[in-house]
């Protein structure tokens, strides 16, 4: 059974069956990654362009490896947004790239909605690798994969996303994806970082981190942006880490030392996670990274073999 | 030249004219006879059979952006006037966010001169402060003397309460109104209305309170100074409520709404179509309901398009990078009749007030009269014509409209003004 869409723009409205198909397929590829020769010929002859308008090392390398391990030809195209504003339009860029006969485009852009825009101006399969504060579906899928790997299921699992929810595409994709497969989702963070009307998505809002730890099976802790602009939303890093940082003491106090903690990386040690907690998580966070390659292979494979 | 408009329904709410199945004789663009035409009158006259059509005082749009001087690739004074005529308007007021801004007598005169021979009357709104920068009030007396009919920093609210106070006090001398784009820029700066949709679309939000704060400041200042304030493109529930209260107190506060703000909600943004990006942004159903109530009870005085031409290259872009605004002159009458007349929000007479009489009164301009000896300034209207919007048929130089292919009921089929007629897509002299 194929996916219901030929693009992966986000997880909003994506049916449970599609998500399970991606996660099940990822499991097969996860096994490939443990082999001495980590390569399959599945996408031989297909060309994938990684179109990155925003700096990213991890996501780009993860996609690139996924493409190479599926034997696709992949090309990286990185543009800084500042040079774009002076140069050619996105539409011209994508038309030029497509004229070189590509099959799939992985796009990251600081403006929400850009992947959808690309579906209207070109014929390739579009995969969203993060658009503004909108969605980052493959990150959410790898988070879900990692939860399922550890807990054996997603349905009924209680997940709390902690941090800057208002400006996070990871949060939004996780909310849509987890809700679709029947998990219970809550968010926790300073009230200035909780977007308006989020409860209408069926999400519980928690302001007390101890309560969030107590009531959930999983914490997905987001990276706090330390740039000045993000800092308008909370008084100081010290105050943030005091009231929302996850420390060993806090986990012990609540009696949940074994709670599953995910982090998309890179970690700000001493801010959202204490160094002790971060060190304890090394294994799961590195597994998340490996799972990321498998999930992206699954998405590329399922979309690339559709048409 | 003699022309006869046959079988028309003549309607003028201010003059209390409501006369069905009559004829008008125009000689050289002047109303020479209404009804009871003789055989002699028919001699050498060109006749227009307008059965089922209404003749109403020429429509007026008080919020139009002509891009000349500065961005003639998007709209010129002439193409904007052609667009207005095609949309059913005989007069427009043009906003000062040109390059350079309309903040000197030279620019006012330039615009007046360029538009002088057109069917459509063009009245410049001048900047309230020099360069629309909000620092020093513009030479209002000189601007007024040269033909400016109102003052606005257009696109932004007047920056500080202190300068707003001076602008209101100074403009009082000419009894003109200060037109405000109400938005607190420290709160705004996003791409769409703040709410569930901005959250799920991941677009930077603009809270409705950004508008409400400035509307409230402006009303207070109008009360304090006794100056006249006009709220441009009102878009929030709270703002409508505040204007309603201000009017009850008898303050000099008026307001306009655009067709897109009474037709669409922020649900339209879900496609990331940049033609749904405007300032103020499309709001929620609750805001639209209050706007409809405000139109009905008279809180909102008039309908204006905020016609804002932008090139395809600028609009065909990432949502965050695309400029705000859509063109509206050629869909305004259709949307007004579809949404307000056929949905029984407003009567035909109320629509004529909001599209013709009130905007002229706000700007102290004479309202066209249907009297013998008066120059004809009128719109020929078919409230029941069903038509489909086709941006390729627009007279505007730009096509940035979210209403392409929309089915509308009601249309202006022609206009007459300044001894010219625009009918079936053609201008001719009378």
XYZ file of C-alpha atoms in Angstrom:
737
model
C 0.000 0.000 0.000
C 1.516 3.337 -1.018
C 1.430 6.608 0.917
C -1.595 8.814 0.355
C 0.470 11.786 -0.838
C 3.434 12.082 -3.185
C 5.003 14.781 -1.010
C 5.882 14.953 2.669
C 5.112 18.534 3.611
C 4.139 17.956 7.215
C 2.282 15.597 9.486
C -0.912 17.650 9.764
C -3.712 15.552 8.338
C -1.433 12.600 7.585
C -3.389 9.409 8.365
C -2.228 6.899 10.941
C -1.736 4.281 8.209
C 0.833 6.457 6.427
C 2.753 7.116 9.620
C 2.804 3.426 10.517
C 3.893 2.542 7.001
C 6.833 4.958 7.256
C 7.791 3.700 10.710
C 7.535 0.033 9.667
C 9.578 0.679 6.537
C 12.137 2.528 8.646
C 12.522 -0.560 10.758
C 13.664 -2.539 7.724
C 16.179 0.160 6.837
C 17.298 0.364 10.454
C 18.458 -3.239 10.044
C 20.297 -2.349 6.842
C 22.243 0.250 8.825
C 23.588 -2.474 11.100
C 25.043 -4.462 8.180
C 28.696 -4.216 7.166
C 27.594 -2.897 3.752
C 24.974 -0.275 4.518
C 23.728 0.245 0.997
C 20.750 -0.952 -1.019
C 20.107 -0.304 -4.739
C 16.473 0.802 -4.208
C 16.691 4.340 -5.606
C 19.340 3.726 -8.230
C 18.938 6.204 -11.071
C 16.936 8.669 -8.981
C 18.312 12.133 -8.348
C 17.642 14.006 -5.136
C 18.491 17.657 -4.507
C 18.976 18.860 -0.960
C 17.908 22.478 -1.187
C 18.920 24.169 2.041
C 18.121 27.819 2.537
C 18.945 27.636 6.193
C 22.064 26.415 7.923
C 21.832 22.825 8.978
C 24.518 20.230 9.421
C 22.724 17.365 11.078
C 19.550 17.238 9.042
C 21.389 17.752 5.778
C 23.978 15.045 6.485
C 21.245 12.699 7.661
C 19.302 13.171 4.413
C 22.443 12.929 2.337
C 23.453 9.649 3.943
C 19.934 8.299 3.572
C 20.009 9.155 -0.142
C 23.439 7.616 -0.667
C 22.505 4.437 1.155
C 19.517 4.073 -1.143
C 21.916 4.514 -4.086
C 20.269 7.724 -5.263
C 22.392 10.459 -6.804
C 22.279 13.408 -4.482
C 23.312 17.009 -4.858
C 23.497 19.669 -2.192
C 22.423 23.194 -2.876
C 22.941 25.543 0.031
C 21.993 29.171 -0.167
C 22.109 31.772 2.509
C 18.852 33.644 2.633
C 20.634 36.982 2.402
C 22.075 36.224 -1.015
C 18.652 35.050 -2.207
C 17.065 38.380 -1.428
C 19.458 39.970 -3.917
C 19.486 37.153 -6.424
C 16.990 34.990 -8.222
C 13.571 34.052 -6.925
C 12.870 30.664 -5.377
C 10.631 29.829 -8.328
C 13.425 30.475 -10.828
C 15.902 28.505 -8.729
C 13.660 25.468 -8.488
C 12.763 25.562 -12.185
C 16.462 25.660 -13.055
C 17.244 22.776 -10.779
C 14.355 20.770 -12.115
C 15.496 21.361 -15.677
C 18.543 19.286 -14.739
C 16.133 16.366 -14.397
C 15.801 15.739 -10.700
C 13.188 13.487 -9.113
C 12.987 14.644 -5.533
C 13.712 17.815 -3.624
C 14.448 17.967 0.084
C 13.926 21.540 1.193
C 14.681 23.521 4.299
C 13.671 27.172 4.445
C 13.140 29.826 7.089
C 9.745 30.785 5.609
C 6.748 28.627 6.540
C 4.849 27.221 3.572
C 7.815 27.109 1.204
C 7.574 23.314 0.581
C 3.910 23.708 -0.400
C 4.881 26.579 -2.696
C 7.412 24.284 -4.404
C 4.747 21.661 -5.116
C 2.913 24.306 -7.118
C 5.850 25.366 -9.255
C 7.588 22.044 -9.967
C 6.798 18.369 -10.496
C 9.333 16.684 -8.192
C 8.393 14.957 -4.952
C 8.936 17.505 -2.200
C 10.154 16.562 1.263
C 10.036 19.188 3.962
C 13.229 19.266 6.009
C 11.932 22.143 8.136
C 10.020 25.301 7.132
C 10.062 28.254 9.496
C 8.026 27.603 12.629
C 5.708 25.306 10.676
C 6.744 21.646 10.371
C 9.737 19.351 10.422
C 8.040 16.021 9.710
C 11.078 13.733 9.466
C 12.317 14.894 12.880
C 8.922 14.076 14.395
C 8.876 10.710 12.629
C 12.288 9.817 14.009
C 11.180 10.937 17.470
C 8.125 8.702 17.157
C 10.280 5.854 15.870
C 12.578 6.235 18.883
C 9.654 6.234 21.313
C 8.181 3.122 19.719
C 11.570 1.429 19.719
C 11.937 2.052 23.447
C 8.359 1.654 24.693
C 7.025 -0.774 22.121
C 4.016 1.348 21.185
C 2.789 4.861 20.480
C -0.931 4.576 21.121
C -1.792 5.788 24.583
C 1.778 6.901 25.326
C 1.914 10.219 27.151
C 4.400 12.621 25.601
C 5.216 16.124 26.796
C 7.089 18.521 24.523
C 9.146 20.942 26.606
C 10.528 24.332 25.599
C 9.768 27.041 23.028
C 6.615 25.598 21.497
C 5.606 28.803 19.700
C 8.646 28.928 17.449
C 9.210 25.210 16.989
C 8.506 23.225 13.861
C 9.613 20.108 15.739
C 6.871 20.656 18.318
C 4.143 21.147 15.740
C 5.090 18.068 13.684
C 5.302 15.981 16.845
C 1.872 17.178 17.951
C 0.259 16.301 14.610
C 2.067 12.982 14.254
C 1.578 11.767 17.809
C -2.095 12.764 17.837
C -2.625 10.913 14.570
C -1.371 7.613 16.034
C -3.305 8.036 19.287
C -0.667 9.275 21.726
C -1.540 11.813 24.424
C 0.322 15.068 23.925
C 1.044 17.926 26.299
C 3.361 20.909 26.058
C 5.344 22.586 28.805
C 7.268 25.852 28.740
C 7.116 29.515 29.723
C 3.658 30.918 28.891
C 5.226 33.383 26.439
C 6.397 30.417 24.385
C 3.075 28.581 24.239
C 1.211 29.621 21.080
C -2.330 30.917 21.185
C -5.142 28.388 20.853
C -2.814 25.363 21.022
C -5.362 23.598 23.269
C -7.664 23.464 20.249
C -5.277 20.901 18.778
C -6.155 18.594 21.651
C -2.972 19.382 23.511
C -2.725 19.921 27.258
C -0.713 22.918 28.452
C 1.434 22.503 31.575
C 3.478 25.299 33.137
C 4.981 23.247 35.975
C 7.886 21.105 34.821
C 7.562 18.766 37.835
C 3.980 18.050 36.844
C 5.110 17.446 33.269
C 7.680 14.922 34.455
C 5.240 13.256 36.839
C 2.420 12.823 34.362
C 4.255 11.694 31.245
C 6.032 8.675 29.833
C 8.207 10.692 27.506
C 9.699 14.185 27.528
C 10.729 15.592 24.170
C 12.964 18.467 25.195
C 13.528 21.148 22.583
C 16.634 23.184 22.173
C 16.262 26.706 23.523
C 17.440 29.350 21.067
C 19.938 31.555 22.825
C 19.947 34.374 20.267
C 18.735 37.760 21.384
C 15.465 37.646 19.458
C 14.389 34.423 21.138
C 15.428 35.857 24.454
C 12.564 38.406 24.406
C 10.357 35.560 25.529
C 11.985 34.809 28.854
C 13.821 36.977 31.369
C 17.138 35.146 31.519
C 18.767 31.819 30.755
C 19.258 31.369 34.480
C 15.539 31.766 35.095
C 14.732 29.371 32.269
C 17.055 26.648 33.487
C 15.852 27.088 37.078
C 12.182 26.707 36.214
C 12.199 24.540 33.089
C 15.603 22.853 32.971
C 15.627 19.076 33.501
C 18.097 18.076 36.161
C 18.896 14.822 37.941
C 17.639 16.301 41.231
C 14.338 17.152 39.660
C 13.867 13.698 38.145
C 14.773 12.137 41.478
C 12.433 14.411 43.414
C 9.504 13.412 41.233
C 10.622 9.793 41.285
C 10.870 9.460 37.522
C 14.568 8.810 36.958
C 13.595 6.321 34.259
C 11.459 8.664 32.163
C 12.300 8.540 28.459
C 13.882 11.833 27.387
C 14.400 12.769 23.751
C 16.269 15.788 22.424
C 16.610 16.765 18.749
C 20.093 18.165 19.423
C 22.341 20.007 19.704
C 21.957 20.279 23.477
C 22.534 23.479 25.409
C 24.082 21.875 28.464
C 23.034 23.537 31.663
C 20.037 25.213 29.980
C 17.280 22.801 28.967
C 19.159 19.759 30.263
C 21.737 19.568 33.029
C 25.067 18.062 32.036
C 24.351 15.020 34.171
C 21.038 14.349 32.445
C 22.587 14.985 29.043
C 25.369 12.485 29.724
C 22.894 9.899 30.907
C 20.967 10.344 27.663
C 23.893 9.903 25.328
C 22.772 6.483 24.165
C 19.177 7.397 23.356
C 20.136 10.665 21.697
C 22.665 8.898 19.481
C 20.053 6.254 18.672
C 17.728 9.096 17.643
C 20.392 10.225 15.185
C 20.801 6.738 13.691
C 17.034 6.290 13.575
C 16.876 9.604 11.706
C 18.799 8.128 8.792
C 16.515 5.078 8.713
C 13.341 7.181 8.840
C 14.591 9.432 6.048
C 15.495 6.389 3.966
C 11.944 5.157 4.478
C 10.415 8.470 3.393
C 12.687 8.760 0.348
C 12.008 5.163 -0.612
C 8.226 5.362 -0.228
C 7.950 8.635 -2.158
C 10.642 7.797 -4.710
C 9.053 4.540 -5.755
C 5.528 5.933 -6.055
C 5.606 7.442 -9.523
C -23.632 64.956 -28.060
C -27.016 63.616 -26.968
C -27.448 60.307 -25.218
C -30.482 58.711 -23.615
C -30.349 56.143 -20.858
C -33.547 54.184 -21.384
C -35.696 52.222 -18.973
C -33.588 52.792 -15.929
C -34.324 52.708 -12.215
C -33.035 55.988 -10.810
C -31.970 55.815 -7.190
C -30.446 58.466 -4.933
C -30.959 57.970 -1.186
C -29.850 61.456 -0.217
C -32.130 63.173 -2.700
C -34.833 60.630 -1.889
C -35.124 59.685 -5.540
C -36.492 56.216 -6.278
C -37.933 56.246 -9.768
C -38.360 53.076 -11.779
C -38.761 52.743 -15.558
C -37.647 56.213 -16.440
C -35.257 57.725 -18.961
C -32.534 60.349 -18.701
C -31.402 62.665 -21.444
C -27.795 63.834 -21.275
C -26.547 66.596 -23.540
C -22.758 66.943 -23.517
C -22.639 65.064 -20.257
C -25.149 67.317 -18.524
C -28.468 66.018 -17.187
C -31.047 67.741 -19.401
C -34.202 65.797 -18.741
C -35.390 63.061 -16.407
C -38.486 61.221 -17.669
C -41.219 62.376 -20.072
C -38.901 62.532 -23.052
C -40.447 63.995 -26.189
C -40.007 62.876 -29.788
C -37.709 65.816 -30.293
C -35.449 64.620 -27.503
C -34.919 61.377 -29.397
C -33.626 63.160 -32.503
C -29.928 62.385 -33.148
C -29.663 60.835 -29.712
C -27.673 57.681 -29.015
C -29.896 55.400 -26.959
C -28.773 52.905 -24.361
C -31.362 50.343 -23.395
C -30.705 49.727 -19.722
C -33.807 47.769 -18.686
C -33.393 46.291 -15.250
C -30.392 48.488 -14.446
C -30.101 51.072 -11.721
C -28.585 54.512 -12.107
C -26.988 55.658 -8.862
C -24.651 58.497 -7.884
C -21.134 57.577 -9.085
C -19.276 55.255 -6.741
C -16.254 56.546 -4.853
C -13.379 54.558 -3.355
C -11.495 56.518 -0.722
C -8.590 54.085 -0.290
C -6.650 53.350 -3.475
C -2.918 52.926 -3.975
C -1.786 54.237 -7.332
C 1.871 53.352 -7.672
C 2.806 56.479 -9.588
C 5.201 58.091 -8.890
C 7.604 55.273 -8.062
C 6.313 51.874 -9.151
C 4.737 52.474 -12.527
C 5.366 48.817 -13.389
C 2.627 47.925 -10.880
C 0.096 50.699 -11.548
C 0.053 54.138 -13.102
C -2.386 56.926 -12.377
C -4.085 56.207 -15.700
C -4.182 52.389 -15.338
C -5.529 52.833 -11.803
C -8.241 55.153 -13.123
C -9.101 52.656 -15.871
C -9.344 49.956 -13.224
C -11.621 52.200 -11.152
C -13.902 52.913 -14.130
C -14.074 49.199 -14.940
C -15.000 48.527 -11.322
C -17.818 51.099 -11.383
C -16.155 54.111 -9.734
C -16.224 57.714 -10.870
C -13.914 58.959 -8.132
C -11.072 57.711 -5.998
C -8.789 59.035 -3.308
C -5.192 57.911 -3.716
C -2.936 57.152 -0.792
C 0.451 58.759 -0.193
C 2.787 55.743 0.037
C 4.314 56.534 -3.340
C 8.011 57.130 -4.006
C 8.389 59.992 -3.258
C 5.517 60.157 -0.791
C 2.715 62.642 -1.404
C 4.123 65.141 1.071
C 4.765 68.145 -1.192
C 2.647 70.410 -3.357
C 4.643 69.206 -6.381
C 3.541 65.582 -6.015
C -0.088 66.582 -5.384
C -0.031 68.746 -8.485
C 1.661 66.012 -10.528
C -1.097 63.534 -9.664
C -3.901 66.012 -10.314
C -2.386 66.911 -13.674
C -1.916 63.290 -14.778
C -5.517 62.442 -13.913
C -7.041 65.677 -15.195
C -8.498 64.411 -18.462
C -9.765 61.078 -17.125
C -13.366 60.090 -16.504
C -12.404 59.176 -12.934
C -11.775 62.017 -10.481
C -8.600 61.544 -8.448
C -8.188 63.193 -5.053
C -4.821 62.789 -3.334
C -4.562 61.931 0.340
C -1.306 63.527 1.474
C 1.131 62.233 4.061
C 0.383 63.427 7.580
C 4.090 63.702 8.342
C 7.083 64.459 6.143
C 8.107 61.300 4.273
C 5.511 59.370 6.344
C 8.228 59.121 8.939
C 6.130 60.260 11.882
C 8.568 62.949 12.975
C 7.341 66.314 11.665
C 3.853 67.125 10.376
C 3.683 67.712 6.641
C 2.975 71.162 5.119
C -0.740 70.476 5.408
C -1.951 73.958 4.501
C 0.001 73.984 1.269
C -0.999 70.412 0.473
C -4.648 71.223 1.119
C -4.475 74.339 -1.030
C -3.098 72.283 -3.906
C -5.799 69.644 -3.749
C -5.058 67.137 -0.974
C -8.342 66.112 0.664
C -7.084 64.240 3.732
C -3.924 63.243 5.552
C -2.496 59.841 6.433
C 0.796 58.134 7.163
C -0.710 55.242 5.199
C 0.677 51.788 5.792
C 1.634 52.735 9.312
C -0.092 54.575 12.131
C 1.266 58.016 13.015
C 4.208 56.983 15.110
C 3.723 58.857 18.369
C 0.737 60.196 20.251
C 2.403 63.624 20.304
C 2.626 63.872 16.496
C -0.881 62.460 16.111
C -2.090 65.235 18.386
C -0.386 67.900 16.242
C -1.728 66.366 13.019
C -5.290 66.348 14.378
C -5.042 69.884 15.716
C -3.466 71.306 12.571
C -5.785 69.574 10.108
C -8.756 70.919 12.046
C -8.089 74.293 10.408
C -9.239 72.893 7.065
C -11.845 70.574 8.533
C -10.062 67.622 6.920
C -9.781 64.170 8.366
C -6.719 62.212 9.462
C -6.891 58.686 8.048
C -5.177 56.121 10.198
C -3.764 52.697 9.431
C -4.241 51.365 12.942
C -1.466 49.038 13.965
C 0.914 49.097 16.910
C 4.158 48.225 15.172
C 5.771 46.892 18.343
C 3.066 44.198 18.424
C 2.624 43.615 14.709
C 5.350 42.609 12.273
C 3.996 39.137 11.541
C 2.459 37.633 8.432
C -1.080 36.710 9.473
C -3.693 37.049 12.212
C -2.747 35.426 15.497
C -4.903 32.424 16.287
C -5.169 28.708 15.745
C -4.390 29.124 12.047
C -1.145 31.030 12.619
C -0.150 28.345 15.106
C -0.761 25.433 12.755
C 0.660 27.232 9.720
C 3.757 28.279 11.617
C 3.470 31.829 10.339
C 4.573 34.767 12.510
C 1.399 36.154 14.090
C -0.120 39.640 14.279
C -2.436 39.934 17.288
C -5.762 41.744 16.853
C -4.908 43.867 19.876
C -2.223 45.585 17.745
C -5.084 47.246 15.836
C -7.290 47.818 18.871
C -4.635 49.708 20.822
C -4.162 52.283 18.055
C -7.918 52.594 17.390
C -8.390 53.304 21.068
C -5.529 55.839 21.134
C -6.863 57.558 18.024
C -10.409 57.811 19.346
C -9.146 59.296 22.600
C -7.051 61.804 20.701
C -9.921 62.743 18.383
C -12.016 63.414 21.482
C -9.292 65.423 23.176
C -8.391 67.580 20.160
C -11.771 67.773 18.461
C -10.043 66.695 15.242
C -11.500 64.249 12.726
C -10.200 60.715 12.587
C -11.026 58.064 10.002
C -10.163 54.441 10.735
C -8.940 52.817 7.532
C -9.680 49.147 6.770
C -11.129 48.250 10.171
C -10.699 44.536 10.763
C -11.310 43.515 14.381
C -14.382 42.992 16.536
C -13.061 45.192 19.335
C -12.233 48.052 16.993
C -15.756 48.019 15.553
C -17.147 48.093 19.094
C -14.935 51.046 20.017
C -15.955 53.037 16.935
C -19.597 52.306 17.757
C -19.127 53.707 21.263
C -17.246 56.743 19.937
C -20.081 57.514 17.540
C -22.604 57.248 20.351
C -20.629 59.938 22.144
C -20.825 62.089 19.012
C -17.089 62.091 18.321
C -15.652 62.851 14.890
C -14.785 59.255 14.150
C -15.550 57.422 10.908
C -14.516 54.033 9.585
C -14.188 52.034 6.389
C -13.950 48.308 5.694
C -12.529 46.479 2.703
C -14.464 43.797 0.815
C -11.807 41.203 1.709
C -12.229 41.868 5.408
C -15.983 41.233 5.237
C -15.669 38.312 2.803
C -12.701 36.229 3.926
C -11.314 34.920 7.206
C -7.815 33.737 8.075
C -8.906 30.265 6.936
C -8.066 31.541 3.445
C -4.371 31.675 4.405
C -4.228 27.883 4.760
C -3.055 27.572 1.155
C -0.149 29.967 1.825
C -1.466 31.946 -1.160
C 0.360 35.266 -0.875
C -2.783 36.964 -2.200
C -4.243 36.328 1.248
C -1.432 38.318 2.868
C -2.443 41.853 3.693
C -2.194 44.468 6.403
C -4.298 44.377 8.496
C -4.449 40.603 8.090
C -7.594 38.564 7.421
C -9.207 37.904 10.796
C -11.621 35.381 12.268
C -15.312 34.604 11.758
C -16.171 36.518 14.965
C -14.477 39.633 13.584
C -16.327 39.307 10.276
C -19.657 38.947 12.119
C -19.024 42.154 14.060
C -18.001 43.962 10.860
C -21.303 42.915 9.237
C -23.139 44.193 12.298
C -21.160 47.438 12.101
C -22.036 47.868 8.433
C -25.693 47.327 9.205
C -25.957 49.679 12.176
C -23.896 52.423 10.527
C -20.803 52.104 12.707
C -18.858 51.484 9.514
C -19.487 54.421 7.178
C -18.076 53.169 3.954
C -16.544 50.410 1.875
C -13.109 50.988 0.372
C -10.847 48.609 -1.512
C -7.334 49.341 -0.203
C -6.448 48.577 -3.830
C -2.763 47.656 -3.532
C -1.108 46.573 -6.780
C 2.008 44.377 -6.555
C 3.982 42.750 -9.338
C 3.743 39.000 -9.931
C 7.445 38.587 -9.086
C 6.925 40.207 -5.708
C 3.846 38.186 -4.849
C 4.958 34.818 -6.236
C 7.201 34.227 -3.279
C 7.711 32.696 0.113
C 4.775 33.897 2.245
C 6.938 35.747 4.754
C 8.759 37.659 2.029
C 5.767 38.668 -0.089
C 4.476 42.237 0.282
C 1.100 42.969 1.885
C -1.976 43.824 -0.095
C -4.273 42.929 -2.973
C -5.963 44.845 -5.751
C -9.659 45.445 -5.215
C -11.200 48.092 -7.473
C -12.588 45.605 -9.970
C -14.060 43.129 -7.486
C -15.343 45.599 -4.883
C -18.845 46.152 -6.263
C -19.306 42.447 -7.024
C -18.216 41.362 -3.559
C -20.324 44.050 -1.907
C -23.457 42.936 -3.714
C -22.726 39.241 -3.306
C -21.864 39.376 0.380
C -23.964 42.296 1.629
C -26.926 42.832 -0.698
C -27.832 39.286 -1.649
C -27.114 38.071 1.891
C -29.467 40.798 3.149
C -26.947 42.644 5.309
C -27.511 45.979 3.559
C -30.252 47.452 1.387
C -29.480 48.922 -2.015
C -29.779 52.429 -0.571
C -27.379 51.603 2.256
C -24.870 50.280 -0.245
C -25.104 53.488 -2.263
C -24.427 55.430 0.916
C -21.361 53.351 1.702
C -19.988 53.248 -1.837
C -20.814 56.765 -2.967
C -22.209 59.280 -0.506
C -20.383 58.680 2.782
C -16.815 58.519 1.467
C -17.307 61.846 -0.310
C -18.764 63.391 2.842
C -15.824 62.172 4.943
C -13.489 63.946 2.521
C -15.736 67.054 2.199
C -16.371 66.411 -1.487
C -19.671 67.255 -3.202
C -22.068 64.350 -3.689
C -23.257 64.046 -7.321
C -26.877 65.136 -7.762
C -29.543 63.996 -10.181
C -30.890 67.400 -11.175
C -31.425 69.176 -14.447
C -28.323 71.178 -15.297
C -25.979 69.037 -13.190
C -23.080 67.285 -14.804
C -23.818 63.558 -14.842
C -21.669 61.608 -12.381
C -23.242 58.195 -12.137
C -22.790 54.467 -12.007
C -24.926 52.052 -14.021
C -25.605 49.071 -11.844
C -26.928 45.574 -12.330
C -27.295 44.032 -8.865
C -28.290 40.656 -10.319
C -25.698 40.069 -13.022
C -23.865 36.828 -12.346
C -20.244 36.898 -13.475
C -16.935 35.190 -12.845
C -13.869 37.153 -11.820
C -11.143 36.845 -14.444
C -7.898 38.587 -13.544
C -6.791 38.533 -17.175
C -9.629 40.957 -17.978
C -8.663 43.479 -15.292
C -7.729 46.989 -16.369
C -5.287 47.249 -13.481
C -1.647 46.628 -14.339
C -1.484 44.096 -11.530
C -3.334 40.840 -10.946
C -2.752 40.174 -7.246
C -6.281 39.159 -6.273
C -7.410 36.185 -4.191
C -10.796 36.332 -5.916
C -9.843 35.054 -9.365
C -12.466 32.627 -10.751
C -14.897 33.549 -7.975
C -18.552 33.650 -8.939
C -20.148 36.991 -8.008
C -23.630 38.421 -8.280
C -23.895 42.135 -8.964
C -21.800 44.369 -11.124
C -21.354 47.915 -12.307
C -21.874 47.832 -16.047
C -20.756 51.374 -16.773
C -19.956 54.836 -15.458
C -20.444 58.398 -16.632
C -18.482 61.411 -15.396
C -16.497 64.379 -16.738
C -18.382 64.271 -20.068
C -17.204 60.719 -20.696
C -18.862 57.346 -20.627
C -17.272 53.980 -19.922
C -19.517 51.217 -21.176
C -18.787 47.667 -22.335
C -15.070 48.143 -21.828
C -14.783 51.326 -23.928
C -14.358 54.991 -23.063
C -16.081 57.583 -25.239
C -16.592 61.322 -25.034
C -20.069 62.698 -24.579
